[in-house]
Amino acid sequence: MPIYTRTGDDGETGLFGNRRVPKEHARIEAYGTVDELNSFLGLLRSEPLVPDFDGRLKSIQDALFEIGADLATEGGRASLARIVPHTAQLERWIDESEAKLQPLRTFVLPGGCREASLLHVLRTVARRAERLVWKLSHEIGDDPKVALPKELGIYLNRLSDLFFSWARHANLQAGVADVPWTRG
């Protein structure tokens, strides 16, 4: 069976449940950006990483895949069993990372070592995914048949915070200073 189906050749795609929507639909934008985020995580995981850190990234990838499935399903909520406790785990990882860092005294620019730079890309894509999830949530409204769980947006918010902290921590471990923003 070929990978191409030709069913999207008219500019529409199918959601889980077989409803067809335009490819530029807010739901497609949201889960497509979550998929993009997951792909960038795969790029980071192709780098030489400490096994524990790689395991953490894999757990995030698994969670993002489930979030994407919920976004592709009107009324999807299956990811919540994983996402709610994993959000608390993200907060513990943030606290653990921040405890090793000096307090920020200025804004920092994306950059530093390669790992930190990749984490900053992840941070910005996570922020975009979060914005698109909230946009979709506001467009859908509160109809319980199709409403998005707010926990999806909360997870993506924490995830972007985590990537920022991990980027700073990667620079610290590499002996590379964060890139400070300087006012023009």
PDB file of C-alpha atoms in Angstrom:
ATOM      1  CA  MET A   1       0.000   0.000   0.000  1.00  0.00           C
ATOM      2  CA  PRO A   2       1.517   3.366  -0.987  1.00  0.00           C
ATOM      3  CA  ILE A   3       2.017   6.113   1.586  1.00  0.00           C
ATOM      4  CA  TYR A   4       0.162   8.600  -0.583  1.00  0.00           C
ATOM      5  CA  THR A   5      -3.630   8.488  -0.509  1.00  0.00           C
ATOM      6  CA  ARG A   6      -4.491  11.515  -2.661  1.00  0.00           C
ATOM      7  CA  THR A   7      -7.314  12.295  -0.204  1.00  0.00           C
ATOM      8  CA  GLY A   8      -5.669  15.612   0.702  1.00  0.00           C
ATOM      9  CA  ASP A   9      -5.156  16.781  -2.862  1.00  0.00           C
ATOM     10  CA  ASP A  10      -8.175  19.093  -2.642  1.00  0.00           C
ATOM     11  CA  GLY A  11      -6.792  21.042   0.337  1.00  0.00           C
ATOM     12  CA  GLU A  12      -8.668  19.151   3.042  1.00  0.00           C
ATOM     13  CA  THR A  13      -7.605  16.569   5.579  1.00  0.00           C
ATOM     14  CA  GLY A  14      -9.404  14.201   7.899  1.00  0.00           C
ATOM     15  CA  LEU A  15      -9.661  14.447  11.661  1.00  0.00           C
ATOM     16  CA  PHE A  16      -9.965  11.325  13.793  1.00  0.00           C
ATOM     17  CA  GLY A  17     -13.643  10.547  13.409  1.00  0.00           C
ATOM     18  CA  ASN A  18     -13.494  11.122   9.624  1.00  0.00           C
ATOM     19  CA  ARG A  19     -14.714  14.739   9.494  1.00  0.00           C
ATOM     20  CA  ARG A  20     -12.916  16.627   6.714  1.00  0.00           C
ATOM     21  CA  VAL A  21     -11.584  20.118   7.364  1.00  0.00           C
ATOM     22  CA  PRO A  22      -9.421  22.564   5.388  1.00  0.00           C
ATOM     23  CA  LYS A  23      -5.696  22.007   5.885  1.00  0.00           C
ATOM     24  CA  GLU A  24      -5.381  25.553   7.232  1.00  0.00           C
ATOM     25  CA  HIS A  25      -8.035  24.908   9.925  1.00  0.00           C
ATOM     26  CA  ALA A  26      -7.001  26.070  13.410  1.00  0.00           C
ATOM     27  CA  ARG A  27      -7.129  22.472  14.672  1.00  0.00           C
ATOM     28  CA  ILE A  28      -4.665  21.365  11.973  1.00  0.00           C
ATOM     29  CA  GLU A  29      -2.397  24.343  12.722  1.00  0.00           C
ATOM     30  CA  ALA A  30      -2.370  23.384  16.413  1.00  0.00           C
ATOM     31  CA  TYR A  31      -1.586  19.693  16.058  1.00  0.00           C
ATOM     32  CA  GLY A  32       0.780  20.357  13.160  1.00  0.00           C
ATOM     33  CA  THR A  33       2.808  22.681  15.357  1.00  0.00           C
ATOM     34  CA  VAL A  34       2.852  20.113  18.160  1.00  0.00           C
ATOM     35  CA  ASP A  35       4.168  17.630  15.579  1.00  0.00           C
ATOM     36  CA  GLU A  36       6.819  20.172  14.531  1.00  0.00           C
ATOM     37  CA  LEU A  37       7.824  20.563  18.181  1.00  0.00           C
ATOM     38  CA  ASN A  38       8.103  16.793  18.489  1.00  0.00           C
ATOM     39  CA  SER A  39      10.286  16.714  15.371  1.00  0.00           C
ATOM     40  CA  PHE A  40      12.659  19.304  16.815  1.00  0.00           C
ATOM     41  CA  LEU A  41      12.840  17.178  19.964  1.00  0.00           C
ATOM     42  CA  GLY A  42      13.910  14.314  17.716  1.00  0.00           C
ATOM     43  CA  LEU A  43      16.624  16.552  16.295  1.00  0.00           C
ATOM     44  CA  LEU A  44      17.914  17.356  19.781  1.00  0.00           C
ATOM     45  CA  ARG A  45      17.821  13.652  20.669  1.00  0.00           C
ATOM     46  CA  SER A  46      20.124  12.928  17.707  1.00  0.00           C
ATOM     47  CA  GLU A  47      22.852  14.818  19.587  1.00  0.00           C
ATOM     48  CA  PRO A  48      25.121  13.034  22.072  1.00  0.00           C
ATOM     49  CA  LEU A  49      23.164  13.403  25.325  1.00  0.00           C
ATOM     50  CA  VAL A  50      23.363  12.075  28.862  1.00  0.00           C
ATOM     51  CA  PRO A  51      21.017   9.024  28.996  1.00  0.00           C
ATOM     52  CA  ASP A  52      18.839  10.480  31.786  1.00  0.00           C
ATOM     53  CA  PHE A  53      18.303  13.694  29.815  1.00  0.00           C
ATOM     54  CA  ASP A  54      17.533  11.718  26.656  1.00  0.00           C
ATOM     55  CA  GLY A  55      14.969   9.706  28.640  1.00  0.00           C
ATOM     56  CA  ARG A  56      13.304  12.897  29.792  1.00  0.00           C
ATOM     57  CA  LEU A  57      13.120  14.143  26.212  1.00  0.00           C
ATOM     58  CA  LYS A  58      11.598  10.820  25.113  1.00  0.00           C
ATOM     59  CA  SER A  59       8.901  11.116  27.790  1.00  0.00           C
ATOM     60  CA  ILE A  60       8.080  14.601  26.478  1.00  0.00           C
ATOM     61  CA  GLN A  61       7.886  13.246  22.924  1.00  0.00           C
ATOM     62  CA  ASP A  62       5.442  10.557  24.047  1.00  0.00           C
ATOM     63  CA  ALA A  63       3.290  13.166  25.794  1.00  0.00           C
ATOM     64  CA  LEU A  64       3.330  15.456  22.763  1.00  0.00           C
ATOM     65  CA  PHE A  65       2.225  12.603  20.515  1.00  0.00           C
ATOM     66  CA  GLU A  66      -0.789  12.052  22.763  1.00  0.00           C
ATOM     67  CA  ILE A  67      -1.562  15.779  22.804  1.00  0.00           C
ATOM     68  CA  GLY A  68      -1.441  15.774  19.003  1.00  0.00           C
ATOM     69  CA  ALA A  69      -3.895  12.889  18.902  1.00  0.00           C
ATOM     70  CA  ASP A  70      -6.281  14.774  21.202  1.00  0.00           C
ATOM     71  CA  LEU A  71      -5.993  17.886  19.042  1.00  0.00           C
ATOM     72  CA  ALA A  72      -6.807  15.783  15.965  1.00  0.00           C
ATOM     73  CA  THR A  73      -9.920  14.438  17.693  1.00  0.00           C
ATOM     74  CA  GLU A  74     -12.906  16.665  18.352  1.00  0.00           C
ATOM     75  CA  GLY A  75     -13.552  16.315  22.074  1.00  0.00           C
ATOM     76  CA  GLY A  76     -10.271  14.411  22.517  1.00  0.00           C
ATOM     77  CA  ARG A  77      -9.253  14.009  26.153  1.00  0.00           C
ATOM     78  CA  ALA A  78      -7.323  10.726  26.201  1.00  0.00           C
ATOM     79  CA  SER A  79      -3.994  12.455  26.873  1.00  0.00           C
ATOM     80  CA  LEU A  80      -5.118  13.935  30.195  1.00  0.00           C
ATOM     81  CA  ALA A  81      -4.198  10.804  32.160  1.00  0.00           C
ATOM     82  CA  ARG A  82      -0.585  11.400  31.094  1.00  0.00           C
ATOM     83  CA  ILE A  83      -0.530  15.190  30.733  1.00  0.00           C
ATOM     84  CA  VAL A  84      -1.768  16.184  34.191  1.00  0.00           C
ATOM     85  CA  PRO A  85       0.890  14.258  36.160  1.00  0.00           C
ATOM     86  CA  HIS A  86       3.521  15.045  33.532  1.00  0.00           C
ATOM     87  CA  THR A  87       2.884  18.790  33.973  1.00  0.00           C
ATOM     88  CA  ALA A  88       3.792  18.357  37.633  1.00  0.00           C
ATOM     89  CA  GLN A  89       6.916  16.469  36.515  1.00  0.00           C
ATOM     90  CA  LEU A  90       7.873  19.359  34.228  1.00  0.00           C
ATOM     91  CA  GLU A  91       7.605  21.707  37.199  1.00  0.00           C
ATOM     92  CA  ARG A  92       9.903  19.463  39.262  1.00  0.00           C
ATOM     93  CA  TRP A  93      12.427  19.420  36.401  1.00  0.00           C
ATOM     94  CA  ILE A  94      12.242  23.223  36.147  1.00  0.00           C
ATOM     95  CA  ASP A  95      12.835  23.582  39.893  1.00  0.00           C
ATOM     96  CA  GLU A  96      15.747  21.130  39.728  1.00  0.00           C
ATOM     97  CA  SER A  97      17.332  23.002  36.830  1.00  0.00           C
ATOM     98  CA  GLU A  98      16.753  26.476  38.273  1.00  0.00           C
ATOM     99  CA  ALA A  99      18.355  25.475  41.588  1.00  0.00           C
ATOM    100  CA  LYS A 100      21.664  25.084  39.729  1.00  0.00           C
ATOM    101  CA  LEU A 101      21.479  28.430  37.899  1.00  0.00           C
ATOM    102  CA  GLN A 102      22.330  31.962  38.887  1.00  0.00           C
ATOM    103  CA  PRO A 103      19.286  34.251  39.031  1.00  0.00           C
ATOM    104  CA  LEU A 104      18.687  36.171  35.828  1.00  0.00           C
ATOM    105  CA  ARG A 105      19.733  39.818  35.926  1.00  0.00           C
ATOM    106  CA  THR A 106      18.962  40.548  32.277  1.00  0.00           C
ATOM    107  CA  PHE A 107      17.094  39.051  29.374  1.00  0.00           C
ATOM    108  CA  VAL A 108      19.072  36.449  27.470  1.00  0.00           C
ATOM    109  CA  LEU A 109      19.151  35.878  23.748  1.00  0.00           C
ATOM    110  CA  PRO A 110      18.845  32.427  22.191  1.00  0.00           C
ATOM    111  CA  GLY A 111      22.278  30.946  21.748  1.00  0.00           C
ATOM    112  CA  GLY A 112      25.341  29.661  23.483  1.00  0.00           C
ATOM    113  CA  CYS A 113      26.311  26.047  22.944  1.00  0.00           C
ATOM    114  CA  ARG A 114      24.587  23.888  20.326  1.00  0.00           C
ATOM    115  CA  GLU A 115      22.398  22.055  22.863  1.00  0.00           C
ATOM    116  CA  ALA A 116      21.243  25.348  24.395  1.00  0.00           C
ATOM    117  CA  SER A 117      20.510  26.771  20.953  1.00  0.00           C
ATOM    118  CA  LEU A 118      18.382  23.744  20.069  1.00  0.00           C
ATOM    119  CA  LEU A 119      16.547  24.067  23.385  1.00  0.00           C
ATOM    120  CA  HIS A 120      15.794  27.715  22.585  1.00  0.00           C
ATOM    121  CA  VAL A 121      14.299  26.606  19.251  1.00  0.00           C
ATOM    122  CA  LEU A 122      12.177  24.109  21.179  1.00  0.00           C
ATOM    123  CA  ARG A 123      11.108  26.878  23.564  1.00  0.00           C
ATOM    124  CA  THR A 124       9.882  29.109  20.748  1.00  0.00           C
ATOM    125  CA  VAL A 125       8.069  26.317  18.913  1.00  0.00           C
ATOM    126  CA  ALA A 126       6.438  25.256  22.202  1.00  0.00           C
ATOM    127  CA  ARG A 127       5.262  28.851  22.700  1.00  0.00           C
ATOM    128  CA  ARG A 128       3.792  28.923  19.191  1.00  0.00           C
ATOM    129  CA  ALA A 129       2.063  25.585  19.793  1.00  0.00           C
ATOM    130  CA  GLU A 130       0.667  26.945  23.036  1.00  0.00           C
ATOM    131  CA  ARG A 131      -0.674  30.077  21.309  1.00  0.00           C
ATOM    132  CA  LEU A 132      -2.327  27.978  18.602  1.00  0.00           C
ATOM    133  CA  VAL A 133      -3.902  25.629  21.152  1.00  0.00           C
ATOM    134  CA  TRP A 134      -5.364  28.582  23.060  1.00  0.00           C
ATOM    135  CA  LYS A 135      -6.552  30.174  19.813  1.00  0.00           C
ATOM    136  CA  LEU A 136      -8.303  26.943  18.860  1.00  0.00           C
ATOM    137  CA  SER A 137      -9.744  26.628  22.353  1.00  0.00           C
ATOM    138  CA  HIS A 138     -11.206  30.127  22.158  1.00  0.00           C
ATOM    139  CA  GLU A 139     -12.622  29.474  18.677  1.00  0.00           C
ATOM    140  CA  ILE A 140     -14.263  26.220  19.787  1.00  0.00           C
ATOM    141  CA  GLY A 141     -15.737  27.613  22.968  1.00  0.00           C
ATOM    142  CA  ASP A 142     -17.107  25.619  25.884  1.00  0.00           C
ATOM    143  CA  ASP A 143     -19.207  22.997  24.091  1.00  0.00           C
ATOM    144  CA  PRO A 144     -18.210  19.855  26.041  1.00  0.00           C
ATOM    145  CA  LYS A 145     -18.484  17.709  22.891  1.00  0.00           C
ATOM    146  CA  VAL A 146     -15.560  19.494  21.220  1.00  0.00           C
ATOM    147  CA  ALA A 147     -13.950  21.798  23.817  1.00  0.00           C
ATOM    148  CA  LEU A 148     -10.220  21.499  24.393  1.00  0.00           C
ATOM    149  CA  PRO A 149      -9.014  20.657  27.867  1.00  0.00           C
ATOM    150  CA  LYS A 150      -7.168  23.664  29.288  1.00  0.00           C
ATOM    151  CA  GLU A 151      -4.537  21.222  30.561  1.00  0.00           C
ATOM    152  CA  LEU A 152      -3.113  21.010  27.023  1.00  0.00           C
ATOM    153  CA  GLY A 153      -2.286  24.721  26.987  1.00  0.00           C
ATOM    154  CA  ILE A 154      -0.954  24.565  30.531  1.00  0.00           C
ATOM    155  CA  TYR A 155       1.358  21.677  29.611  1.00  0.00           C
ATOM    156  CA  LEU A 156       2.777  23.555  26.631  1.00  0.00           C
ATOM    157  CA  ASN A 157       3.283  26.651  28.795  1.00  0.00           C
ATOM    158  CA  ARG A 158       5.306  24.672  31.352  1.00  0.00           C
ATOM    159  CA  LEU A 159       7.196  22.918  28.577  1.00  0.00           C
ATOM    160  CA  SER A 160       8.443  26.186  27.095  1.00  0.00           C
ATOM    161  CA  ASP A 161       9.558  27.305  30.568  1.00  0.00           C
ATOM    162  CA  LEU A 162      11.406  24.021  30.979  1.00  0.00           C
ATOM    163  CA  PHE A 163      13.191  24.395  27.650  1.00  0.00           C
ATOM    164  CA  PHE A 164      14.335  27.897  28.645  1.00  0.00           C
ATOM    165  CA  SER A 165      15.719  26.655  31.937  1.00  0.00           C
ATOM    166  CA  TRP A 166      17.356  23.647  30.294  1.00  0.00           C
ATOM    167  CA  ALA A 167      18.953  25.930  27.671  1.00  0.00           C
ATOM    168  CA  ARG A 168      20.551  27.984  30.427  1.00  0.00           C
ATOM    169  CA  HIS A 169      21.622  24.804  32.201  1.00  0.00           C
ATOM    170  CA  ALA A 170      23.145  23.409  28.977  1.00  0.00           C
ATOM    171  CA  ASN A 171      25.230  26.565  28.648  1.00  0.00           C
ATOM    172  CA  LEU A 172      26.326  26.265  32.272  1.00  0.00           C
ATOM    173  CA  GLN A 173      27.388  22.653  31.782  1.00  0.00           C
ATOM    174  CA  ALA A 174      29.256  23.541  28.581  1.00  0.00           C
ATOM    175  CA  GLY A 175      31.033  26.441  30.302  1.00  0.00           C
ATOM    176  CA  VAL A 176      29.432  28.881  27.878  1.00  0.00           C
ATOM    177  CA  ALA A 177      27.879  32.115  29.113  1.00  0.00           C
ATOM    178  CA  ASP A 178      24.272  32.884  28.273  1.00  0.00           C
ATOM    179  CA  VAL A 179      24.034  35.566  25.586  1.00  0.00           C
ATOM    180  CA  PRO A 180      22.815  38.719  27.360  1.00  0.00           C
ATOM    181  CA  TRP A 181      20.488  41.117  25.622  1.00  0.00           C
ATOM    182  CA  THR A 182      21.867  44.630  25.505  1.00  0.00           C
ATOM    183  CA  ARG A 183      19.710  47.668  24.931  1.00  0.00           C
ATOM    184  CA  GLY A 184      20.550  49.496  21.697  1.00  0.00           C
TER     185      GLY A 184
END
